[in-house]
Amino acid sequence: MTQSISTKTILKALGTASLFGACLASAQAEDSVTIYGRVVAGIDVQSNVHQVNGNTGTQVRAASNQWGTSMIGFKGKEDLGGGLNSFFLLESGFGATTGKTNGPELFNRRSYVGLNGSAGSIKIGKNLFIDNDVWFLDPTGQQWIGTANLVKGRNWGGASNIIEYQTPTWGGFNATFQTSLGEKAGSTTKGRKDGVSLVYQNQGLELRAIYDLVRDANGKYGSIKTNQDGTTTVGDVFDTSKELILGGTYTIDKLKMYVGYENLKAPDVAAGTPDTVNHYWVGANYQISPALTLIGSVFHVNVNNNGGSANLYMVGANYNLSKRTLLYVGAGTVRNKGNATFSLEADQAGPPLAGQGQNGGYVGIAHSF
């Protein structure tokens, strides 16, 4: 009899300990810090690159970030009870082929802290600028041959000193509001960025609208451009402007179709220089197998006031060797007309001469952790 009672007592104690351990493990999992990242590298080729001596030639280089940014980050959250969570994220981008960071800041992509609950979420710190939501409309996944090319990276920027609010999702609808404070004494507009991103999702359909304002050091659009070294030059529509992006995707089985439109306006640029840009694209992804996805897209841009026009064509493929390791290939051509000098790749590091084209592509590997 005594032995039987002791056994039951022991089993009960073990059960209680097991339950406590499971709860503790769950709490630790909810409140833990995660280290994550991605390393991307390969080989890149571009033809007809304009050289300092005025000639053009083919450029071969190591591919760094052509498929996606190499990065390392830290994120975590804490359950505060009552459905409220606190969270943080720190993230730095770098080039795998050089080991250099993408900017002088320790966390050059994101560094924010916030709260999330039934009323939505709020973030304060540094983040990608709100027009990066164009990524959801890009058939290439914002590769270096993608939506950023024909607007010279205007939809691919960062934002410091941000306050960002995201609503809960109601009936498939969600909205995000972001402001990046210029923090200039005596002015609430100089160097300031503001934007809103709206999304509606219903089964295979996704519709998006983004509107944002990027002001220059004068609080205007295109009157001045601040360079990385702190010097200033004449501004342009691709640097500071008003931006509208509209588009959507539709998924049918293994096929995902994309369509997008982007408009830039800079009313304060120098008289007679381009102040309006219209950018259009269509594309598709097709999943041949769980591992292999094919990509195809066409982009077109018109720049007013004799700025020229261009067509960009891209084809590519992603092949997953595993859940974390991906092989990628992308190839394309850009055809400039008039005074347009758009490069095949988004970095614009080696553009052709006005009215000329470029061919090229890249191949590489991406590993996420």
mmCIF file of C-alpha atoms in Angstrom:
data_model
loop_
_atom_site.group_PDB
_atom_site.id
_atom_site.type_symbol
_atom_site.label_atom_id
_atom_site.label_comp_id
_atom_site.label_asym_id
_atom_site.label_seq_id
_atom_site.Cartn_x
_atom_site.Cartn_y
_atom_site.Cartn_z
ATOM 1 C CA MET A 1 0.000 0.000 0.000
ATOM 2 C CA THR A 2 2.767 2.423 0.945
ATOM 3 C CA GLN A 3 4.671 1.590 -2.201
ATOM 4 C CA SER A 4 1.582 2.278 -4.305
ATOM 5 C CA ILE A 5 1.013 5.713 -2.741
ATOM 6 C CA SER A 6 4.678 6.628 -3.193
ATOM 7 C CA THR A 7 4.558 5.694 -6.854
ATOM 8 C CA LYS A 8 1.486 7.824 -7.447
ATOM 9 C CA THR A 9 3.076 10.715 -5.611
ATOM 10 C CA ILE A 10 6.249 10.431 -7.645
ATOM 11 C CA LEU A 11 4.337 10.233 -10.921
ATOM 12 C CA LYS A 12 2.242 13.254 -9.971
ATOM 13 C CA ALA A 13 5.341 15.209 -9.071
ATOM 14 C CA LEU A 14 6.993 14.258 -12.343
ATOM 15 C CA GLY A 15 3.894 15.298 -14.260
ATOM 16 C CA THR A 16 3.812 18.654 -12.502
ATOM 17 C CA ALA A 17 7.514 19.189 -13.192
ATOM 18 C CA SER A 18 7.035 18.236 -16.826
ATOM 19 C CA LEU A 19 4.148 20.698 -17.204
ATOM 20 C CA PHE A 20 6.157 23.450 -15.510
ATOM 21 C CA GLY A 21 9.108 22.725 -17.783
ATOM 22 C CA ALA A 22 6.908 22.903 -20.870
ATOM 23 C CA CYS A 23 5.445 26.226 -19.743
ATOM 24 C CA LEU A 24 8.924 27.571 -18.986
ATOM 25 C CA ALA A 25 10.212 26.438 -22.368
ATOM 26 C CA SER A 26 7.217 28.082 -24.044
ATOM 27 C CA ALA A 27 7.808 31.331 -22.169
ATOM 28 C CA GLN A 28 11.486 31.262 -23.030
ATOM 29 C CA ALA A 29 10.656 30.636 -26.689
ATOM 30 C CA GLU A 30 8.252 33.612 -26.691
ATOM 31 C CA ASP A 31 10.765 35.917 -25.025
ATOM 32 C CA SER A 32 13.941 34.688 -26.731
ATOM 33 C CA VAL A 33 16.330 36.589 -28.992
ATOM 34 C CA THR A 34 16.923 35.262 -32.508
ATOM 35 C CA ILE A 35 20.039 35.753 -34.617
ATOM 36 C CA TYR A 36 19.303 35.560 -38.333
ATOM 37 C CA GLY A 37 20.869 36.524 -41.631
ATOM 38 C CA ARG A 38 21.701 35.821 -45.235
ATOM 39 C CA VAL A 39 24.876 35.674 -47.324
ATOM 40 C CA VAL A 40 24.630 36.241 -51.091
ATOM 41 C CA ALA A 41 27.466 36.134 -53.637
ATOM 42 C CA GLY A 42 28.167 35.164 -57.246
ATOM 43 C CA ILE A 43 29.448 36.416 -60.614
ATOM 44 C CA ASP A 44 28.100 39.409 -62.582
ATOM 45 C CA VAL A 45 28.631 40.557 -66.198
ATOM 46 C CA GLN A 46 27.503 43.806 -67.904
ATOM 47 C CA SER A 47 28.260 44.961 -71.447
ATOM 48 C CA ASN A 48 28.691 48.496 -72.773
ATOM 49 C CA VAL A 49 29.765 50.043 -69.474
ATOM 50 C CA HIS A 50 30.847 53.684 -69.842
ATOM 51 C CA GLN A 51 34.459 54.162 -68.745
ATOM 52 C CA VAL A 52 36.252 57.265 -67.469
ATOM 53 C CA ASN A 53 38.166 57.656 -70.754
ATOM 54 C CA GLY A 54 34.900 57.877 -72.682
ATOM 55 C CA ASN A 55 35.044 54.382 -74.133
ATOM 56 C CA THR A 56 32.718 51.507 -73.293
ATOM 57 C CA GLY A 57 33.498 47.908 -72.437
ATOM 58 C CA THR A 58 32.305 44.720 -70.757
ATOM 59 C CA GLN A 59 32.609 44.573 -66.987
ATOM 60 C CA VAL A 60 33.010 41.328 -65.034
ATOM 61 C CA ARG A 61 32.746 41.526 -61.263
ATOM 62 C CA ALA A 62 31.896 39.500 -58.210
ATOM 63 C CA ALA A 63 28.156 39.668 -57.568
ATOM 64 C CA SER A 64 27.281 41.120 -54.186
ATOM 65 C CA ASN A 65 23.607 41.587 -53.298
ATOM 66 C CA GLN A 66 22.326 41.192 -56.882
ATOM 67 C CA TRP A 67 19.719 38.655 -55.726
ATOM 68 C CA GLY A 68 19.166 40.092 -52.258
ATOM 69 C CA THR A 69 21.053 41.924 -49.543
ATOM 70 C CA SER A 70 23.520 40.000 -47.418
ATOM 71 C CA MET A 71 22.639 40.810 -43.824
ATOM 72 C CA ILE A 72 22.888 39.863 -40.194
ATOM 73 C CA GLY A 73 20.273 40.732 -37.607
ATOM 74 C CA PHE A 74 18.956 40.268 -34.108
ATOM 75 C CA LYS A 75 15.299 40.243 -33.155
ATOM 76 C CA GLY A 76 13.281 39.431 -30.100
ATOM 77 C CA LYS A 77 10.005 39.971 -28.302
ATOM 78 C CA GLU A 78 8.538 39.787 -24.816
ATOM 79 C CA ASP A 79 5.002 38.831 -23.843
ATOM 80 C CA LEU A 80 3.702 41.620 -21.589
ATOM 81 C CA GLY A 81 0.351 39.949 -20.990
ATOM 82 C CA GLY A 82 -3.142 40.845 -22.104
ATOM 83 C CA GLY A 83 -2.240 40.313 -25.758
ATOM 84 C CA LEU A 84 0.479 43.009 -25.680
ATOM 85 C CA ASN A 85 4.047 42.313 -26.808
ATOM 86 C CA SER A 86 7.187 44.407 -26.925
ATOM 87 C CA PHE A 87 9.737 43.736 -29.672
ATOM 88 C CA PHE A 88 12.980 44.955 -31.199
ATOM 89 C CA LEU A 89 14.976 44.414 -34.377
ATOM 90 C CA LEU A 90 18.593 45.281 -35.259
ATOM 91 C CA GLU A 91 19.789 44.589 -38.821
ATOM 92 C CA SER A 92 22.890 45.412 -40.857
ATOM 93 C CA GLY A 93 23.408 44.847 -44.569
ATOM 94 C CA PHE A 94 26.806 44.142 -46.122
ATOM 95 C CA GLY A 95 28.503 43.003 -49.314
ATOM 96 C CA ALA A 96 29.698 39.409 -49.077
ATOM 97 C CA THR A 97 32.420 39.877 -51.709
ATOM 98 C CA THR A 98 34.159 42.665 -49.759
ATOM 99 C CA GLY A 99 32.857 42.272 -46.214
ATOM 100 C CA LYS A 100 32.035 45.984 -46.151
ATOM 101 C CA THR A 101 28.770 47.208 -44.674
ATOM 102 C CA ASN A 102 26.213 48.931 -46.916
ATOM 103 C CA GLY A 103 26.559 52.110 -44.906
ATOM 104 C CA PRO A 104 28.611 53.677 -42.111
ATOM 105 C CA GLU A 105 26.020 52.871 -39.424
ATOM 106 C CA LEU A 106 26.415 49.743 -37.293
ATOM 107 C CA PHE A 107 22.816 48.783 -38.105
ATOM 108 C CA ASN A 108 22.376 50.364 -41.527
ATOM 109 C CA ARG A 109 19.065 48.706 -42.473
ATOM 110 C CA ARG A 110 16.913 48.566 -39.365
ATOM 111 C CA SER A 111 17.147 49.386 -35.669
ATOM 112 C CA TYR A 112 13.803 49.828 -33.979
ATOM 113 C CA VAL A 113 11.811 48.973 -30.870
ATOM 114 C CA GLY A 114 8.049 48.784 -30.540
ATOM 115 C CA LEU A 115 4.810 47.435 -29.145
ATOM 116 C CA ASN A 116 2.262 45.117 -30.759
ATOM 117 C CA GLY A 117 -1.288 44.396 -29.607
ATOM 118 C CA SER A 118 -4.920 44.216 -30.633
ATOM 119 C CA ALA A 119 -4.839 47.878 -31.731
ATOM 120 C CA GLY A 120 -1.922 47.302 -34.125
ATOM 121 C CA SER A 121 1.790 47.910 -33.802
ATOM 122 C CA ILE A 122 4.061 50.908 -33.423
ATOM 123 C CA LYS A 123 7.787 51.112 -34.206
ATOM 124 C CA ILE A 124 10.309 53.818 -33.349
ATOM 125 C CA GLY A 125 13.871 53.964 -34.687
ATOM 126 C CA LYS A 126 15.302 53.230 -38.146
ATOM 127 C CA ASN A 127 13.628 51.154 -40.870
ATOM 128 C CA LEU A 128 13.468 50.668 -44.601
ATOM 129 C CA PHE A 129 11.415 53.488 -46.109
ATOM 130 C CA ILE A 130 7.777 52.644 -46.697
ATOM 131 C CA ASP A 131 8.083 52.488 -50.502
ATOM 132 C CA ASN A 132 10.126 49.302 -50.079
ATOM 133 C CA ASP A 133 6.686 47.653 -50.016
ATOM 134 C CA VAL A 134 7.069 47.715 -53.809
ATOM 135 C CA TRP A 135 8.916 44.441 -53.138
ATOM 136 C CA PHE A 136 5.530 42.710 -52.946
ATOM 137 C CA LEU A 137 4.794 43.902 -56.507
ATOM 138 C CA ASP A 138 8.178 43.022 -58.016
ATOM 139 C CA PRO A 139 8.256 39.812 -60.112
ATOM 140 C CA THR A 140 12.002 39.485 -59.457
ATOM 141 C CA GLY A 141 11.767 39.912 -55.681
ATOM 142 C CA GLN A 142 13.621 43.255 -56.000
ATOM 143 C CA GLN A 143 16.735 41.845 -57.576
ATOM 144 C CA TRP A 144 19.223 44.259 -59.131
ATOM 145 C CA ILE A 145 17.410 43.757 -62.418
ATOM 146 C CA GLY A 146 13.975 44.749 -61.160
ATOM 147 C CA THR A 147 11.673 47.571 -60.078
ATOM 148 C CA ALA A 148 14.485 49.779 -58.722
ATOM 149 C CA ASN A 149 16.373 50.084 -62.051
ATOM 150 C CA LEU A 150 14.286 52.519 -64.068
ATOM 151 C CA VAL A 151 13.743 54.861 -61.110
ATOM 152 C CA LYS A 152 17.418 54.787 -60.084
ATOM 153 C CA GLY A 153 16.716 53.316 -56.655
ATOM 154 C CA ARG A 154 14.038 55.861 -55.652
ATOM 155 C CA ASN A 155 11.832 53.050 -54.289
ATOM 156 C CA TRP A 156 14.659 51.318 -52.436
ATOM 157 C CA GLY A 157 15.724 53.688 -49.662
ATOM 158 C CA GLY A 158 16.029 53.716 -45.902
ATOM 159 C CA ALA A 159 14.605 56.048 -43.288
ATOM 160 C CA SER A 160 16.022 57.214 -39.958
ATOM 161 C CA ASN A 161 14.206 58.765 -36.994
ATOM 162 C CA ILE A 162 10.988 56.966 -37.917
ATOM 163 C CA ILE A 163 7.668 56.598 -36.177
ATOM 164 C CA GLU A 164 5.606 53.873 -37.832
ATOM 165 C CA TYR A 165 2.117 52.562 -37.116
ATOM 166 C CA GLN A 166 0.489 49.492 -38.652
ATOM 167 C CA THR A 167 -3.195 48.744 -38.213
ATOM 168 C CA PRO A 168 -4.655 45.329 -37.446
ATOM 169 C CA THR A 169 -5.991 43.453 -40.472
ATOM 170 C CA TRP A 170 -9.729 43.896 -41.041
ATOM 171 C CA GLY A 171 -11.389 41.778 -43.725
ATOM 172 C CA GLY A 172 -8.123 41.436 -45.621
ATOM 173 C CA PHE A 173 -7.317 45.179 -45.414
ATOM 174 C CA ASN A 174 -4.227 46.582 -43.678
ATOM 175 C CA ALA A 175 -2.554 50.008 -43.570
ATOM 176 C CA THR A 176 0.894 51.254 -42.530
ATOM 177 C CA PHE A 177 1.775 54.894 -41.820
ATOM 178 C CA GLN A 178 5.374 56.078 -41.511
ATOM 179 C CA THR A 179 7.095 59.385 -40.866
ATOM 180 C CA SER A 180 10.849 60.001 -40.891
ATOM 181 C CA LEU A 181 11.547 63.195 -38.969
ATOM 182 C CA GLY A 182 14.026 65.581 -40.566
ATOM 183 C CA GLU A 183 14.977 66.931 -37.128
ATOM 184 C CA LYS A 184 16.021 70.359 -38.436
ATOM 185 C CA ALA A 185 15.665 73.227 -35.969
ATOM 186 C CA GLY A 186 13.012 75.701 -37.054
ATOM 187 C CA SER A 187 11.503 73.409 -39.690
ATOM 188 C CA THR A 188 9.222 70.376 -39.723
ATOM 189 C CA THR A 189 9.727 69.656 -43.440
ATOM 190 C CA LYS A 190 13.452 69.890 -44.240
ATOM 191 C CA GLY A 191 14.802 66.393 -44.912
ATOM 192 C CA ARG A 192 11.527 64.785 -43.834
ATOM 193 C CA LYS A 193 9.891 61.682 -45.335
ATOM 194 C CA ASP A 194 6.261 60.586 -44.967
ATOM 195 C CA GLY A 195 4.264 57.751 -46.455
ATOM 196 C CA VAL A 196 1.314 55.393 -46.306
ATOM 197 C CA SER A 197 1.062 51.837 -47.632
ATOM 198 C CA LEU A 198 -2.304 50.119 -48.124
ATOM 199 C CA VAL A 199 -2.870 46.434 -48.886
ATOM 200 C CA TYR A 200 -5.914 44.270 -49.551
ATOM 201 C CA GLN A 201 -5.638 40.474 -49.701
ATOM 202 C CA ASN A 202 -8.356 37.991 -50.604
ATOM 203 C CA GLN A 203 -7.388 34.420 -51.461
ATOM 204 C CA GLY A 204 -5.122 34.650 -54.535
ATOM 205 C CA LEU A 205 -5.587 38.408 -55.019
ATOM 206 C CA GLU A 206 -3.354 41.097 -53.505
ATOM 207 C CA LEU A 207 -3.760 44.823 -54.227
ATOM 208 C CA ARG A 208 -1.372 47.539 -53.002
ATOM 209 C CA ALA A 209 -1.200 51.334 -53.016
ATOM 210 C CA ILE A 210 1.766 53.348 -51.698
ATOM 211 C CA TYR A 211 2.074 57.118 -51.522
ATOM 212 C CA ASP A 212 5.077 58.912 -50.074
ATOM 213 C CA LEU A 213 6.884 62.253 -49.904
ATOM 214 C CA VAL A 214 10.686 62.554 -49.772
ATOM 215 C CA ARG A 215 11.780 66.168 -49.203
ATOM 216 C CA ASP A 216 15.261 67.598 -49.693
ATOM 217 C CA ALA A 217 17.370 69.726 -47.338
ATOM 218 C CA ASN A 218 15.250 72.755 -48.315
ATOM 219 C CA GLY A 219 12.009 70.969 -47.519
ATOM 220 C CA LYS A 220 11.217 70.858 -51.246
ATOM 221 C CA TYR A 221 11.180 68.287 -54.034
ATOM 222 C CA GLY A 222 14.276 68.209 -56.225
ATOM 223 C CA SER A 223 15.733 71.645 -55.456
ATOM 224 C CA ILE A 224 18.950 70.237 -53.981
ATOM 225 C CA LYS A 225 20.702 66.888 -53.609
ATOM 226 C CA THR A 226 22.809 65.963 -50.583
ATOM 227 C CA ASN A 227 25.615 63.568 -51.490
ATOM 228 C CA GLN A 228 27.074 60.870 -49.254
ATOM 229 C CA ASP A 229 30.142 63.001 -48.533
ATOM 230 C CA GLY A 230 27.953 65.866 -47.287
ATOM 231 C CA THR A 231 28.341 68.068 -50.369
ATOM 232 C CA THR A 232 25.321 69.309 -52.302
ATOM 233 C CA THR A 233 24.546 69.346 -56.014
ATOM 234 C CA VAL A 234 21.553 70.093 -58.232
ATOM 235 C CA GLY A 235 18.621 67.886 -57.248
ATOM 236 C CA ASP A 236 16.568 65.628 -59.513
ATOM 237 C CA VAL A 237 13.290 63.755 -59.621
ATOM 238 C CA PHE A 238 14.941 60.448 -58.701
ATOM 239 C CA ASP A 239 16.363 61.817 -55.453
ATOM 240 C CA THR A 240 13.588 63.752 -53.700
ATOM 241 C CA SER A 241 10.037 63.670 -55.023
ATOM 242 C CA LYS A 242 6.412 62.709 -54.523
ATOM 243 C CA GLU A 243 5.830 59.039 -55.300
ATOM 244 C CA LEU A 244 2.715 56.982 -56.080
ATOM 245 C CA ILE A 245 2.849 53.199 -56.569
ATOM 246 C CA LEU A 246 -0.164 51.093 -57.559
ATOM 247 C CA GLY A 247 -0.248 47.416 -58.375
ATOM 248 C CA GLY A 248 -1.303 43.918 -57.597
ATOM 249 C CA THR A 249 -0.612 40.221 -57.865
ATOM 250 C CA TYR A 250 -2.836 37.251 -58.599
ATOM 251 C CA THR A 251 -1.959 33.635 -57.925
ATOM 252 C CA ILE A 252 -3.518 30.728 -59.808
ATOM 253 C CA ASP A 253 -2.128 27.387 -58.710
ATOM 254 C CA LYS A 254 1.611 27.530 -59.557
ATOM 255 C CA LEU A 255 1.428 30.808 -61.529
ATOM 256 C CA LYS A 256 1.754 34.235 -59.871
ATOM 257 C CA MET A 257 1.165 37.307 -62.062
ATOM 258 C CA TYR A 258 2.333 40.859 -61.303
ATOM 259 C CA VAL A 259 1.411 44.321 -62.559
ATOM 260 C CA GLY A 260 2.617 47.704 -61.295
ATOM 261 C CA TYR A 261 2.679 51.442 -61.954
ATOM 262 C CA GLU A 262 4.882 54.114 -60.370
ATOM 263 C CA ASN A 263 4.757 57.893 -60.761
ATOM 264 C CA LEU A 264 7.360 60.403 -59.539
ATOM 265 C CA LYS A 265 6.875 64.181 -59.407
ATOM 266 C CA ALA A 266 9.429 66.820 -58.335
ATOM 267 C CA PRO A 267 7.907 70.292 -58.822
ATOM 268 C CA ASP A 268 10.954 72.141 -57.442
ATOM 269 C CA VAL A 269 13.654 70.906 -59.855
ATOM 270 C CA ALA A 270 15.466 73.399 -62.079
ATOM 271 C CA ALA A 271 13.315 74.730 -64.910
ATOM 272 C CA GLY A 272 13.406 72.597 -68.042
ATOM 273 C CA THR A 273 14.798 69.479 -66.314
ATOM 274 C CA PRO A 274 12.768 66.275 -65.875
ATOM 275 C CA ASP A 275 10.151 66.591 -63.145
ATOM 276 C CA THR A 276 7.837 63.658 -63.944
ATOM 277 C CA VAL A 277 8.531 59.930 -64.340
ATOM 278 C CA ASN A 278 6.047 57.207 -65.301
ATOM 279 C CA HIS A 279 7.149 53.618 -64.706
ATOM 280 C CA TYR A 280 5.179 50.481 -65.676
ATOM 281 C CA TRP A 281 5.808 46.741 -65.376
ATOM 282 C CA VAL A 282 4.280 43.294 -65.767
ATOM 283 C CA GLY A 283 5.723 39.905 -64.906
ATOM 284 C CA ALA A 284 5.154 36.400 -63.662
ATOM 285 C CA ASN A 285 6.609 33.621 -61.518
ATOM 286 C CA TYR A 286 5.933 29.990 -62.349
ATOM 287 C CA GLN A 287 6.759 27.169 -59.955
ATOM 288 C CA ILE A 288 7.968 24.249 -62.071
ATOM 289 C CA SER A 289 8.547 22.162 -58.940
ATOM 290 C CA PRO A 290 8.815 22.797 -55.185
ATOM 291 C CA ALA A 291 12.492 23.598 -55.788
ATOM 292 C CA LEU A 292 12.450 25.482 -59.129
ATOM 293 C CA THR A 293 10.749 28.819 -59.907
ATOM 294 C CA LEU A 294 11.007 30.644 -63.248
ATOM 295 C CA ILE A 295 10.846 34.461 -63.441
ATOM 296 C CA GLY A 296 9.985 36.791 -66.312
ATOM 297 C CA SER A 297 9.300 40.541 -66.358
ATOM 298 C CA VAL A 298 9.154 43.636 -68.577
ATOM 299 C CA PHE A 299 9.597 47.232 -67.362
ATOM 300 C CA HIS A 300 9.096 50.561 -69.171
ATOM 301 C CA VAL A 301 9.798 54.156 -68.139
ATOM 302 C CA ASN A 302 9.082 57.584 -69.631
ATOM 303 C CA VAL A 303 10.854 60.707 -68.329
ATOM 304 C CA ASN A 304 9.481 64.085 -69.395
ATOM 305 C CA ASN A 305 11.354 67.225 -70.491
ATOM 306 C CA ASN A 306 13.617 65.328 -72.881
ATOM 307 C CA GLY A 307 14.706 62.824 -70.234
ATOM 308 C CA GLY A 308 14.199 59.877 -72.582
ATOM 309 C CA SER A 309 12.643 56.454 -72.114
ATOM 310 C CA ALA A 310 13.770 52.874 -71.635
ATOM 311 C CA ASN A 311 12.618 49.267 -71.752
ATOM 312 C CA LEU A 312 14.036 46.624 -69.423
ATOM 313 C CA TYR A 313 13.607 42.872 -69.937
ATOM 314 C CA MET A 314 14.526 40.252 -67.334
ATOM 315 C CA VAL A 315 14.371 36.449 -67.105
ATOM 316 C CA GLY A 316 15.651 34.335 -64.252
ATOM 317 C CA ALA A 317 15.291 31.271 -62.078
ATOM 318 C CA ASN A 318 15.558 30.328 -58.413
ATOM 319 C CA TYR A 319 16.483 26.790 -57.407
ATOM 320 C CA ASN A 320 16.240 25.731 -53.769
ATOM 321 C CA LEU A 321 18.858 23.166 -52.816
ATOM 322 C CA SER A 322 17.316 23.157 -49.330
ATOM 323 C CA LYS A 323 15.163 25.350 -47.102
ATOM 324 C CA ARG A 324 18.160 27.598 -46.486
ATOM 325 C CA THR A 325 20.334 27.379 -49.615
ATOM 326 C CA LEU A 326 19.305 28.848 -52.960
ATOM 327 C CA LEU A 327 20.927 28.992 -56.402
ATOM 328 C CA TYR A 328 19.869 31.947 -58.563
ATOM 329 C CA VAL A 329 20.403 33.192 -62.098
ATOM 330 C CA GLY A 330 19.187 36.383 -63.740
ATOM 331 C CA ALA A 331 19.760 37.861 -67.185
ATOM 332 C CA GLY A 332 18.439 40.904 -68.958
ATOM 333 C CA THR A 333 18.797 43.796 -71.340
ATOM 334 C CA VAL A 334 17.990 47.507 -71.075
ATOM 335 C CA ARG A 335 17.229 49.569 -74.191
ATOM 336 C CA ASN A 336 17.601 53.338 -73.680
ATOM 337 C CA LYS A 337 16.144 55.955 -76.009
ATOM 338 C CA GLY A 338 16.874 59.671 -76.287
ATOM 339 C CA ASN A 339 18.859 61.031 -73.341
ATOM 340 C CA ALA A 340 18.126 58.063 -71.059
ATOM 341 C CA THR A 341 21.160 56.417 -69.415
ATOM 342 C CA PHE A 342 19.571 53.701 -67.300
ATOM 343 C CA SER A 343 21.845 50.866 -66.259
ATOM 344 C CA LEU A 344 20.999 47.175 -66.481
ATOM 345 C CA GLU A 345 21.410 46.880 -62.709
ATOM 346 C CA ALA A 346 19.981 48.965 -59.903
ATOM 347 C CA ASP A 347 23.280 50.232 -58.504
ATOM 348 C CA GLN A 348 23.782 52.403 -61.639
ATOM 349 C CA ALA A 349 27.533 51.947 -61.092
ATOM 350 C CA GLY A 350 28.225 51.344 -64.778
ATOM 351 C CA PRO A 351 25.590 53.029 -66.957
ATOM 352 C CA PRO A 352 25.878 53.145 -70.761
ATOM 353 C CA LEU A 353 26.090 56.295 -72.829
ATOM 354 C CA ALA A 354 22.853 58.188 -73.529
ATOM 355 C CA GLY A 355 20.495 56.272 -75.788
ATOM 356 C CA GLN A 356 22.541 53.070 -75.696
ATOM 357 C CA GLY A 357 21.711 49.676 -74.216
ATOM 358 C CA GLN A 358 23.286 47.074 -71.971
ATOM 359 C CA ASN A 359 23.143 43.299 -71.761
ATOM 360 C CA GLY A 360 24.237 41.051 -68.924
ATOM 361 C CA GLY A 361 23.292 39.030 -65.901
ATOM 362 C CA TYR A 362 24.463 37.219 -62.807
ATOM 363 C CA VAL A 363 24.549 33.821 -61.184
ATOM 364 C CA GLY A 364 25.190 32.965 -57.562
ATOM 365 C CA ILE A 365 24.204 31.356 -54.289
ATOM 366 C CA ALA A 366 22.282 32.618 -51.265
ATOM 367 C CA HIS A 367 22.351 30.971 -47.840
ATOM 368 C CA SER A 368 19.972 32.030 -45.090
ATOM 369 C CA PHE A 369 20.272 31.242 -41.405
#
